[in-house]
CSV table of C-alpha atoms in Angstrom, one decimal:
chain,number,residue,atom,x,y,z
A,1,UNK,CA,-21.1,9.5,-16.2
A,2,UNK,CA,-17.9,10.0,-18.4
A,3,UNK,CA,-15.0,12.2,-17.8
A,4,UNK,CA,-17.4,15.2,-19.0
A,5,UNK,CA,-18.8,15.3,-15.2
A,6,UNK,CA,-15.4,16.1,-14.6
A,7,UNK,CA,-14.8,19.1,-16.1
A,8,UNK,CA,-15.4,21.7,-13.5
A,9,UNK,CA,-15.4,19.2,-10.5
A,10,UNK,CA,-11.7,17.8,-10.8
A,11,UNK,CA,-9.9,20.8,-11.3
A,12,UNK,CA,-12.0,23.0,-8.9
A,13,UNK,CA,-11.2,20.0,-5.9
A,14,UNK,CA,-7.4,20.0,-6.7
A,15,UNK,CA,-7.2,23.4,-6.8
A,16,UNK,CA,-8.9,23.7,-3.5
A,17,UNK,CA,-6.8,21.1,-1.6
A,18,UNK,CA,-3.5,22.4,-3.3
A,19,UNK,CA,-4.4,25.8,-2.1
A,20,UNK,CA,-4.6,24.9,0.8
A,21,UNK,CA,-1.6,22.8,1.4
A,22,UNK,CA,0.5,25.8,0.0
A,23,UNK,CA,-0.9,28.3,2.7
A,24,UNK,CA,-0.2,25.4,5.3
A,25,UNK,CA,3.6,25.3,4.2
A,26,UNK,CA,3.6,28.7,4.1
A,27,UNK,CA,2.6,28.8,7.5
A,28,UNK,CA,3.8,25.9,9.6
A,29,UNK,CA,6.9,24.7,7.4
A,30,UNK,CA,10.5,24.9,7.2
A,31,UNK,CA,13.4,23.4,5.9
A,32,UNK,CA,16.2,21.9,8.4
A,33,UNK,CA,19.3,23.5,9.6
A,34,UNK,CA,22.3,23.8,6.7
A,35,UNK,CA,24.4,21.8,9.6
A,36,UNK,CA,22.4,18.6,9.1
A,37,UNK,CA,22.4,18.6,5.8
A,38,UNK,CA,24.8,15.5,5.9
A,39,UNK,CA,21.6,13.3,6.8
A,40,UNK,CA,20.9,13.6,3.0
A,41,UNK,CA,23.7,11.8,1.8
A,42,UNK,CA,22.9,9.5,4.1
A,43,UNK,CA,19.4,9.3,3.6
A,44,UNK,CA,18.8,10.0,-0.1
A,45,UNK,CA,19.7,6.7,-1.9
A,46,UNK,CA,17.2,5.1,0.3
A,47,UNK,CA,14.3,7.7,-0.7
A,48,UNK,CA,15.3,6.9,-4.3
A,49,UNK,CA,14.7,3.0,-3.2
A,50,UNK,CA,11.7,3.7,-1.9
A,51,UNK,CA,10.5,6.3,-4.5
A,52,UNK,CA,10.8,4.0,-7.0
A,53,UNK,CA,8.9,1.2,-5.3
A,54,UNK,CA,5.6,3.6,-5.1
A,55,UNK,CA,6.1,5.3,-8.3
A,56,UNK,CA,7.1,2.1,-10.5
A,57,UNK,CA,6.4,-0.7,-8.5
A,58,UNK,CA,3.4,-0.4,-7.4
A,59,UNK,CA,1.8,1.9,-10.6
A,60,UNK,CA,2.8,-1.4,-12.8
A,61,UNK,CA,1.5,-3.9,-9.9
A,62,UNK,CA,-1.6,-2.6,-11.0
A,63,UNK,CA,-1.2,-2.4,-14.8
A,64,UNK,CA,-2.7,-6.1,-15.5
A,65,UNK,CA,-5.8,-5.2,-17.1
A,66,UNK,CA,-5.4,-4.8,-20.8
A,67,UNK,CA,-7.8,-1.4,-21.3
A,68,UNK,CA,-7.1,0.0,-18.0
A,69,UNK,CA,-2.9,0.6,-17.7
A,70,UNK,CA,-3.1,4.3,-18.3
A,71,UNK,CA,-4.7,5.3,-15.6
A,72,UNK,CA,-3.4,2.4,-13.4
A,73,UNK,CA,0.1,4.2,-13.9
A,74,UNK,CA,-0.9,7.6,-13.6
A,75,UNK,CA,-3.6,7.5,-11.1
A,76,UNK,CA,-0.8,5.8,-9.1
A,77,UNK,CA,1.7,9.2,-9.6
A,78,UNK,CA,-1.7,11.4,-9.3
A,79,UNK,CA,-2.6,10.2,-6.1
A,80,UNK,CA,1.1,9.3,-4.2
A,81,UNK,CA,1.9,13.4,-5.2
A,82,UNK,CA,-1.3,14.4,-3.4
A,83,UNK,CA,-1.1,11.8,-0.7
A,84,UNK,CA,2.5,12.9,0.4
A,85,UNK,CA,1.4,16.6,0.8
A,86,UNK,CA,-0.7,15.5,2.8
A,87,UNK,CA,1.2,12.7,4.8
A,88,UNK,CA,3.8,15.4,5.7
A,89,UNK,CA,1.6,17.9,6.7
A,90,UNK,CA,0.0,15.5,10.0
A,91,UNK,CA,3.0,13.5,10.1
A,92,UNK,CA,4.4,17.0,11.9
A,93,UNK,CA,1.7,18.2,13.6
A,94,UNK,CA,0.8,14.7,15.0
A,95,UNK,CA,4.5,13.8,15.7
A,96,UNK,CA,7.0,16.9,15.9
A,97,UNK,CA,5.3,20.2,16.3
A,98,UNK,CA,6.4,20.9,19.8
A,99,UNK,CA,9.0,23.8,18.4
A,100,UNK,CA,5.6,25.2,16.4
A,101,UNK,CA,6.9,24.8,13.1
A,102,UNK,CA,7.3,21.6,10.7
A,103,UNK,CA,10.9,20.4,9.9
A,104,UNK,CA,11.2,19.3,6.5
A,105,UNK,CA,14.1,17.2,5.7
A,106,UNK,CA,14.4,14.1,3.9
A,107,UNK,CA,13.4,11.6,6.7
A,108,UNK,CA,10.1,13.5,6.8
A,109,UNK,CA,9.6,12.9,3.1
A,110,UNK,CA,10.4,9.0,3.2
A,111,UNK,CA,7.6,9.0,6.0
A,112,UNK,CA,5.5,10.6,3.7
A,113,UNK,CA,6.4,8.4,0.7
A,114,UNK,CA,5.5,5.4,2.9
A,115,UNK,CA,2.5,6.6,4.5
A,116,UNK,CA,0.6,7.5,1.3
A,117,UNK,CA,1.7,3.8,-0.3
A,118,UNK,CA,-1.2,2.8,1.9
A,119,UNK,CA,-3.2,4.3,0.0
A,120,UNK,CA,-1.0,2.7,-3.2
A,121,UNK,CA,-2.3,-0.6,-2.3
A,122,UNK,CA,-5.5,-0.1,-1.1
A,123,UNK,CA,-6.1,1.5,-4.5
A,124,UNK,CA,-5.5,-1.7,-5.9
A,125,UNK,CA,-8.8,-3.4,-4.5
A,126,UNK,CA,-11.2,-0.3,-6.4
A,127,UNK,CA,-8.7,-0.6,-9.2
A,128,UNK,CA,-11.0,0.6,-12.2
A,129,UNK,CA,-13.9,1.4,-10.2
A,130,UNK,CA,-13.7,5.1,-9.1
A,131,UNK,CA,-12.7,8.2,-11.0
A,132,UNK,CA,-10.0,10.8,-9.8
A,133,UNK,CA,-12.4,12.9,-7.6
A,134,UNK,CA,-13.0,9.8,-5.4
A,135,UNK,CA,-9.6,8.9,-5.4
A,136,UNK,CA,-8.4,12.6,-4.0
A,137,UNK,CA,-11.2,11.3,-1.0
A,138,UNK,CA,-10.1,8.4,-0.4
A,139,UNK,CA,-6.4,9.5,-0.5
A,140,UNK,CA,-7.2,12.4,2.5
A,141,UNK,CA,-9.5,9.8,4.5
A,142,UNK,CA,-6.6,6.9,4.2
A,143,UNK,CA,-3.9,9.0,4.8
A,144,UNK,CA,-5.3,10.5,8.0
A,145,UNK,CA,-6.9,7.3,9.3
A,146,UNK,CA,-3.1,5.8,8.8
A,147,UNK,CA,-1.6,8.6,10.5
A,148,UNK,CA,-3.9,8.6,13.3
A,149,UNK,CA,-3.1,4.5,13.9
A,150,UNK,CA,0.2,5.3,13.8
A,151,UNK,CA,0.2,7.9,16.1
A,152,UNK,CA,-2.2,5.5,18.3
A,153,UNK,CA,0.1,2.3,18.2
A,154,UNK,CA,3.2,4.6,19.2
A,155,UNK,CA,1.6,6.3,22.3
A,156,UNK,CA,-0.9,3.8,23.8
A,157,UNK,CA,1.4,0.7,22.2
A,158,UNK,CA,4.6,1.7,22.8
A,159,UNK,CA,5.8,0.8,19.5
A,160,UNK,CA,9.1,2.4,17.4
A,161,UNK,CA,8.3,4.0,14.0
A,162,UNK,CA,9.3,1.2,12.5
A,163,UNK,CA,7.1,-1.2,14.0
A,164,UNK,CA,4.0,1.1,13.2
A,165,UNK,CA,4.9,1.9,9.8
A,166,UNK,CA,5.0,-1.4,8.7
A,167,UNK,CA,1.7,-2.4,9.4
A,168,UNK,CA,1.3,-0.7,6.4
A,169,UNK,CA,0.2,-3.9,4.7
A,170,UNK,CA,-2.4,-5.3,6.8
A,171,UNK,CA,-4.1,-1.6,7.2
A,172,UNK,CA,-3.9,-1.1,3.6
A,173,UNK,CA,-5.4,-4.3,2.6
A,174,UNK,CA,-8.3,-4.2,4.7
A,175,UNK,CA,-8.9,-0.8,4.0
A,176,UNK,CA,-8.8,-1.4,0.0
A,177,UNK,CA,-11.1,-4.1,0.2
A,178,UNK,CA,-13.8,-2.8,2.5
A,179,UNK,CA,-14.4,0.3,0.0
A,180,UNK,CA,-14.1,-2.2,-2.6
A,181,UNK,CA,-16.9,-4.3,-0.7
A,182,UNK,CA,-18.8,-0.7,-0.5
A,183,UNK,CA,-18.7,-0.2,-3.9
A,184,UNK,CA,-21.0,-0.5,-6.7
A,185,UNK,CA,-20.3,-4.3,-7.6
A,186,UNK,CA,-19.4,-5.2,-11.5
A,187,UNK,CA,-21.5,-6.4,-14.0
A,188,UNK,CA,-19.1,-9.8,-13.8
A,189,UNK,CA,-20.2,-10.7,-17.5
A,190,UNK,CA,-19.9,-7.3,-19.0
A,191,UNK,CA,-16.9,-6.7,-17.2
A,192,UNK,CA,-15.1,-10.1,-17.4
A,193,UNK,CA,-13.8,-9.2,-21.3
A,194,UNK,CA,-12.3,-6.0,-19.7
A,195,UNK,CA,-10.5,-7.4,-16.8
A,196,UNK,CA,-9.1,-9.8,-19.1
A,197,UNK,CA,-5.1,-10.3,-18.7
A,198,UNK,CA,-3.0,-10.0,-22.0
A,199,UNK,CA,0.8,-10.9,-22.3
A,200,UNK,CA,1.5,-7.2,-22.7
A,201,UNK,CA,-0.7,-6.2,-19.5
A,202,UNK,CA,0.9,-9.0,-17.6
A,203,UNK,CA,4.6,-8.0,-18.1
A,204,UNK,CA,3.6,-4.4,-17.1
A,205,UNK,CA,2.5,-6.0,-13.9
A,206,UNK,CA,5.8,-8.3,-14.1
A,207,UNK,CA,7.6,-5.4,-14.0
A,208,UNK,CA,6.3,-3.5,-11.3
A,209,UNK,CA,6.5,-7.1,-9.4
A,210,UNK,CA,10.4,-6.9,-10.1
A,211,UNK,CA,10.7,-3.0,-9.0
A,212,UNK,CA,9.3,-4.2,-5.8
A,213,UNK,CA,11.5,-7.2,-5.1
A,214,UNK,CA,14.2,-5.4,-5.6
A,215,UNK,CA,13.8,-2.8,-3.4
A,216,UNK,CA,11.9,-4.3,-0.6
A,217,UNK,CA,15.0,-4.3,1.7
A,218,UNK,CA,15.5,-0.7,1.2
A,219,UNK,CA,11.2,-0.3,2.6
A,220,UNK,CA,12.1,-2.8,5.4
A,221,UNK,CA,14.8,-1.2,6.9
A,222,UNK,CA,14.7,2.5,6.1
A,223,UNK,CA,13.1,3.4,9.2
A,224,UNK,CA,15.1,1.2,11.6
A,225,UNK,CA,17.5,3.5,13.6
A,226,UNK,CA,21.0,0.9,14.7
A,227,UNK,CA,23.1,0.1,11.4
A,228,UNK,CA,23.3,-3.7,13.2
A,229,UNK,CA,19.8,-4.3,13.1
A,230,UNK,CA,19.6,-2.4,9.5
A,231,UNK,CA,21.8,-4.4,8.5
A,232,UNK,CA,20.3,-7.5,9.7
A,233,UNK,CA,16.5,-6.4,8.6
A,234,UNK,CA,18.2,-6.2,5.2
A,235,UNK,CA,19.6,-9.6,5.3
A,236,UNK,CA,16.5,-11.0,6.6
A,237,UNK,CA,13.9,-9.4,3.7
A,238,UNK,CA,16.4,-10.7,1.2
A,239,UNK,CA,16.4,-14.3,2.2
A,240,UNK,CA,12.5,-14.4,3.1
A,241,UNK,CA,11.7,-12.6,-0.7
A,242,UNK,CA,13.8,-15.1,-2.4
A,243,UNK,CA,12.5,-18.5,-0.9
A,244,UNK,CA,8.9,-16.7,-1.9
A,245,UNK,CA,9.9,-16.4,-5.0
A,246,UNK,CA,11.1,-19.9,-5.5
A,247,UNK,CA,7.5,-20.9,-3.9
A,248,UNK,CA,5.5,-18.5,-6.1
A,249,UNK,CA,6.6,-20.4,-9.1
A,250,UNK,CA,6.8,-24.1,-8.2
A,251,UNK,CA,4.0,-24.0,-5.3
A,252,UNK,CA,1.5,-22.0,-8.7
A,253,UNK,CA,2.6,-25.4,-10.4
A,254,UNK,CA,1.2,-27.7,-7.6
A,255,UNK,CA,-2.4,-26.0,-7.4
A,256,UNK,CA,-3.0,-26.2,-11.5
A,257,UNK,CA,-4.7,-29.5,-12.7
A,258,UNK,CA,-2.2,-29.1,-15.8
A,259,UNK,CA,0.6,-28.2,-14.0
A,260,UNK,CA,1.1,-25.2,-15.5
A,261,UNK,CA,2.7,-21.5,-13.7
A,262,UNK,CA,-0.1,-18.9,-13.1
A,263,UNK,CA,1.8,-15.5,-13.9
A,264,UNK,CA,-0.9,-14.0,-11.6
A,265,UNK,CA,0.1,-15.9,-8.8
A,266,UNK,CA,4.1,-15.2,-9.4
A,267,UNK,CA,2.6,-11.3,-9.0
A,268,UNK,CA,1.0,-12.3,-5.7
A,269,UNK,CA,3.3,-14.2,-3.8
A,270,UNK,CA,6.9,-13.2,-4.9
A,271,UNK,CA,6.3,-10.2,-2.7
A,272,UNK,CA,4.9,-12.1,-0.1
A,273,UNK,CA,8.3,-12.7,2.0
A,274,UNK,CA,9.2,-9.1,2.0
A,275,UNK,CA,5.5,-8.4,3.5
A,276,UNK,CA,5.4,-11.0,5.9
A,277,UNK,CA,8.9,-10.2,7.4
A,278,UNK,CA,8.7,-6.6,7.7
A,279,UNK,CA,8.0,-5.9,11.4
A,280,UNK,CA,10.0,-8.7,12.5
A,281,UNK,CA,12.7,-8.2,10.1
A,282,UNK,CA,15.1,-6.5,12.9
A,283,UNK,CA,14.1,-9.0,15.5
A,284,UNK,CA,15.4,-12.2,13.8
A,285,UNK,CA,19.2,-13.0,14.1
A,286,UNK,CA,19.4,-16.0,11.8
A,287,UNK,CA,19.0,-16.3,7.7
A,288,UNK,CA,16.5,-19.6,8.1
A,289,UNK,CA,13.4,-18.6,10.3
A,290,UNK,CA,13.4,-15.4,8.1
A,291,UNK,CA,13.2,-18.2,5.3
A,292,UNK,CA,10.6,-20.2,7.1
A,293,UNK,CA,8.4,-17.1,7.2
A,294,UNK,CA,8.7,-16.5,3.1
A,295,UNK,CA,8.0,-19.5,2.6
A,296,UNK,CA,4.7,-20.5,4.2
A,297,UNK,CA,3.9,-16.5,3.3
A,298,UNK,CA,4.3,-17.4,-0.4
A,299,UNK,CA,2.7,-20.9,0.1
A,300,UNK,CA,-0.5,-18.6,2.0
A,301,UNK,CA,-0.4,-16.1,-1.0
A,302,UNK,CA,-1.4,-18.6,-3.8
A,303,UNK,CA,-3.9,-20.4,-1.5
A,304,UNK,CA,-5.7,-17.0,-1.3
A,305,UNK,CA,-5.3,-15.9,-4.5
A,306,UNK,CA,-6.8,-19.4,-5.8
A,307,UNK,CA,-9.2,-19.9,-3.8
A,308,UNK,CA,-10.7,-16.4,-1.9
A,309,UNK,CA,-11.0,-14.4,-5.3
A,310,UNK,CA,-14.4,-16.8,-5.6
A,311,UNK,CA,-15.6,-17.0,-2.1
A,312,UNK,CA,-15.9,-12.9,-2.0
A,313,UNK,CA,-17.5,-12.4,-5.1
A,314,UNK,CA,-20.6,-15.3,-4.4
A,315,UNK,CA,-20.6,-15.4,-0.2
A,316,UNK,CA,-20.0,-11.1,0.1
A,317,UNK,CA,-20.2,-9.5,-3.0
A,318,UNK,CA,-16.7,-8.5,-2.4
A,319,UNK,CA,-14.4,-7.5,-6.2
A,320,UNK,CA,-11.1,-7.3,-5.0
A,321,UNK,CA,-9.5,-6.2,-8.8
A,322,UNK,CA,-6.2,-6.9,-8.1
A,323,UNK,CA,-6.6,-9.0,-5.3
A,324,UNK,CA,-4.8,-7.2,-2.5
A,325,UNK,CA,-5.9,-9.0,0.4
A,326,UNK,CA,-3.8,-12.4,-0.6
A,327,UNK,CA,-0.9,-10.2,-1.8
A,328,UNK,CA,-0.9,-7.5,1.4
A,329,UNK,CA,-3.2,-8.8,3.5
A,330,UNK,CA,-2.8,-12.7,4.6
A,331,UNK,CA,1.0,-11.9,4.5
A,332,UNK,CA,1.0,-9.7,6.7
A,333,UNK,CA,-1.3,-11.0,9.3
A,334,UNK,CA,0.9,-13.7,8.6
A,335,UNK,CA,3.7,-11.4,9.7
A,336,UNK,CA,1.9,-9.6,12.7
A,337,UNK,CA,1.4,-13.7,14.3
A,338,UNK,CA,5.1,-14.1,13.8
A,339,UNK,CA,5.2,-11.1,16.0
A,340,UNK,CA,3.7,-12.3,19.1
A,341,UNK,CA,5.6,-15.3,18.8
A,342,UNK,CA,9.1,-14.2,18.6
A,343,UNK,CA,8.1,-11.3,21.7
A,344,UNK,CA,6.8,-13.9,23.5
A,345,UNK,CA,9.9,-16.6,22.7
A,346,UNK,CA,12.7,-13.2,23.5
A,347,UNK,CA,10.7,-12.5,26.7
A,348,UNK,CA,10.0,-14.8,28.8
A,349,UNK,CA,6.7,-15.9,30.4
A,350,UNK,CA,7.6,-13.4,33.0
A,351,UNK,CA,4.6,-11.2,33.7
A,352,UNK,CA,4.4,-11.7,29.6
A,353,UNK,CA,0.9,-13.3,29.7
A,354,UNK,CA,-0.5,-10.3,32.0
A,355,UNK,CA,0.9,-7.2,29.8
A,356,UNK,CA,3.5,-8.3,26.6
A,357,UNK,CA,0.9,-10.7,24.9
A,358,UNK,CA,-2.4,-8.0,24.9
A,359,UNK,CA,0.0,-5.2,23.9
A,360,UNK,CA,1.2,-7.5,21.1
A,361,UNK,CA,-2.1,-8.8,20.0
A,362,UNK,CA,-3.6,-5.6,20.3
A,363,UNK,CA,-0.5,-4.4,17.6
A,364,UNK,CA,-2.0,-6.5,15.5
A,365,UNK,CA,-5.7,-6.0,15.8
A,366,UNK,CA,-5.4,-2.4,15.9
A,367,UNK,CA,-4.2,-1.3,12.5
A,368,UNK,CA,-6.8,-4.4,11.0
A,369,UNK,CA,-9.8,-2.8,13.0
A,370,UNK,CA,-8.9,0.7,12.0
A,371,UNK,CA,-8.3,-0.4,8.2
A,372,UNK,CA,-11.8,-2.0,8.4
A,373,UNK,CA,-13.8,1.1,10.2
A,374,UNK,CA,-11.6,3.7,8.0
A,375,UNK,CA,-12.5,1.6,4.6
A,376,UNK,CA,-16.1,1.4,5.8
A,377,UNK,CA,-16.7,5.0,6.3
A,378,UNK,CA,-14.6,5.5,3.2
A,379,UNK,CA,-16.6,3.3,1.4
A,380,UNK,CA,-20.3,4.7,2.2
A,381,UNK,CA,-18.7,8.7,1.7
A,382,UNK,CA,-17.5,7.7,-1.8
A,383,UNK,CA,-20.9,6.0,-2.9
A,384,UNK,CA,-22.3,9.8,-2.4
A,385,UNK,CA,-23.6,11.3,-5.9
A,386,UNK,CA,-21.8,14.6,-5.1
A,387,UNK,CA,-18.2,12.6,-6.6
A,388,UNK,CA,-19.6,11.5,-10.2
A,389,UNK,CA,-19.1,8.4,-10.0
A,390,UNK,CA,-18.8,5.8,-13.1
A,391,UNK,CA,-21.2,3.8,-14.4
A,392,UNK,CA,-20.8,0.3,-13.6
A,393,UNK,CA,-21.0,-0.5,-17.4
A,394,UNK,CA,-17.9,2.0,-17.7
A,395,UNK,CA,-15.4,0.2,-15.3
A,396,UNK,CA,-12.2,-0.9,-16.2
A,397,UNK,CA,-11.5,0.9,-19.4
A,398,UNK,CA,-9.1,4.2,-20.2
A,399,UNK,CA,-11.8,5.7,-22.6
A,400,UNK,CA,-13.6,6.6,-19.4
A,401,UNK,CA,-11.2,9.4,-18.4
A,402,UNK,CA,-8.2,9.8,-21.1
A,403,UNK,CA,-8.2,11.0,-24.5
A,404,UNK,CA,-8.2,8.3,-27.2
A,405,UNK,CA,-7.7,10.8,-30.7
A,406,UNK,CA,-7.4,7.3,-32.9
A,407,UNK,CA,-10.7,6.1,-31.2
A,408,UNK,CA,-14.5,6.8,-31.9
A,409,UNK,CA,-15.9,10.0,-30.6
A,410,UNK,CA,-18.4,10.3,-27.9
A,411,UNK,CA,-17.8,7.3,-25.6
């Protein structure tokens, strides 16, 4: 089914859901009090960081295959504008509607911004393989399965909102590729010419890999409250991206017979210090375990990306497009383990194996088990013939949903 079955179905959807986020702002929303105002200026430069990250970074993350970087950029843009409607909206009623009313200001928005780049990088694991209309679902199932395991790790865990945010990684991952796993499976021969890398494709997703690095410190700090351990959280996502950087490049060279740098493995693990160290990124107070951590993170990174890409596809029937599960995924379990350790090694043994260790394991576990139950229900409700799905023979290719005037007619 090509973009005709979309005709009626895509616009009658968005103009459902937008309806009814308008009447729901209408309702339940205001803007904050002129006096605050000065959290803004504050505020602001770090929304820009972080805006940049989901509408740059992670659209040209994805922008690797050669006739699929249109709608790898604007799907991206399609879906965080929807998702953070949507984020906003629960992140008050689940969070701050005691007064009755939702208060936006710009904090609320960066929670949005970061909620719905869940559903950013779980996108990347169906990369190619849905159509807008199952996107939208997936976007309003994520979203709300994120928002509920972050409202479960605060109140039953006892966790800050930075600690739940940023298991971000691991929920995303494991959601992306259980719907993935759901999925329809590619033709691997038809579809290996199409999922094909070019030097052009590959500097798209070199750039978005450079967006992200950049601004990573900015995502793993934004939501810490003390300018001391901001200030430290930055420090530390620094030092841990650059040593995964060094490792991306020289550790690629190690695992090729030749030698030679895989550009796909510098997209993978350069980012894999900044998503190992974010939930303990305000907890260590010295540049070289932060280091430590990006570097077996990067070294973990290439190891998956080399070797798990083959296992899923022949053990699980598992197509992972841009294999998010070695860049999200194994980092940030890698992360969570890190976790327990350093709560365990700043506690004590005091009463710590009766009540620190569960809570902490079970901080870990949680947003895992949720991303895999969430992507599983996800999964099955998007295999439905109600969202016109494509043909498997019509995966990752542009012709399939944008206008090509310069290419033959009737694709």
């Amino acid at each position: 089914m090509g973009s005709k079955s979309l005709r009626i179905s895509l616009p009658l959807w968005t103009l459902i859901l937008e309806t009814a986020f308008i009447v729901v702002f209408f309702f339940f929303t205001s803007y904050e009090a002129p006096l605050k105002k000065l959290e803004l200026l504050k505020k602001y430069p770090g929304f820009q960081d972080i805006n940049v990250m989901a509408v740059l970074g992670l659209a040209f993350l994805k922008a690797s295959l050669r006739r699929y970087t249109w709608s790898s950029v604007a799907f991206n843009l399609f879906t965080l504008a929807l998702g953070v409607q949507l984020a906003i909206i629960l992140d008050g009623f689940l969070f701050s509607f005691s007064s009755g009313r939702i208060i936006i200001n710009i904090h609320r928005i960066i929670l949005g911004t970061m909620t719905t780049m869940s559903v950013l990088i779980s996108s990347g694991a169906v990369l190619g393989k849905v159509n807008l209309i199952q996107l939208i679902v997936m976007t309003l199932l994520e979203v709300t399965a994120f928002q509920g395991t972050k409202k479960l790790i605060q109140d039953f865990l006892n966790m800050d909102e930075h600690e739940s945010m940023m298991q971000i990684h691991v929920f995303g991952a494991y959601f992306g590729v259980t719907v993935a796993w759901c999925l329809p499976q590619p033709r691997l021969h038809a579809a290996k010419d199409k999922e094909r890398r070019t030097p052009t494709s590959c500097l798209f997703t070199t750039l978005g890999t450079l967006f992200l690095w950049i601004f990573w410190p900015t995502f793993n700090s934004a939501l810490i409250k003390y300018p001391y351990e901001k200030e430290t959280a930055v420090y530390n996502t620094y030092y841990a991206l650059a040593v995964s950087a060094v490792v991306a490049m020289s550790f690629s060279a190690a695992t090729h017979s030749d030698g030679k740098i895989s550009m796909e493995h510098v997209h993978r693990a350069t980012l894999a210090g900044g998503v190992a160290v974010g939930v303990t990124t305000n907890l260590i107070q010295s540049p070289w375990p932060a280091m430590v951590l990006g570097f077996f993170a990067g070294i973990i990174s290439i190891v998956g990306a080399k070797f798990l890409p083959g296992c899923f596809n022949e053990i699980i029937g598992l197509h992972d497009t841009c294999d998010v599960h070695s860049t999200f995924g194994l980092p940030g379990l890698l992360g969570g383990l890190i976790y327990i350790l350093l709560i365990i090694i700043k506690g004590g043994w005091t009463n710590l194996v009766v009540f620190q260790i569960p809570i902490s394991v079970g901080y870990l576990c949680l947003p895992m088990a949720m991303g895999l139950a969430g992507g599983l229900l996800t999964g099955l409700i998007l295999n439905l013939n109600l969202w016109k799905a494509p043909s498997a023979d019509k995966y990752f290719d542009d012709q399939a949903f944008w206008e090509f005037p310069h290419l033959a007619v009737g694709f």
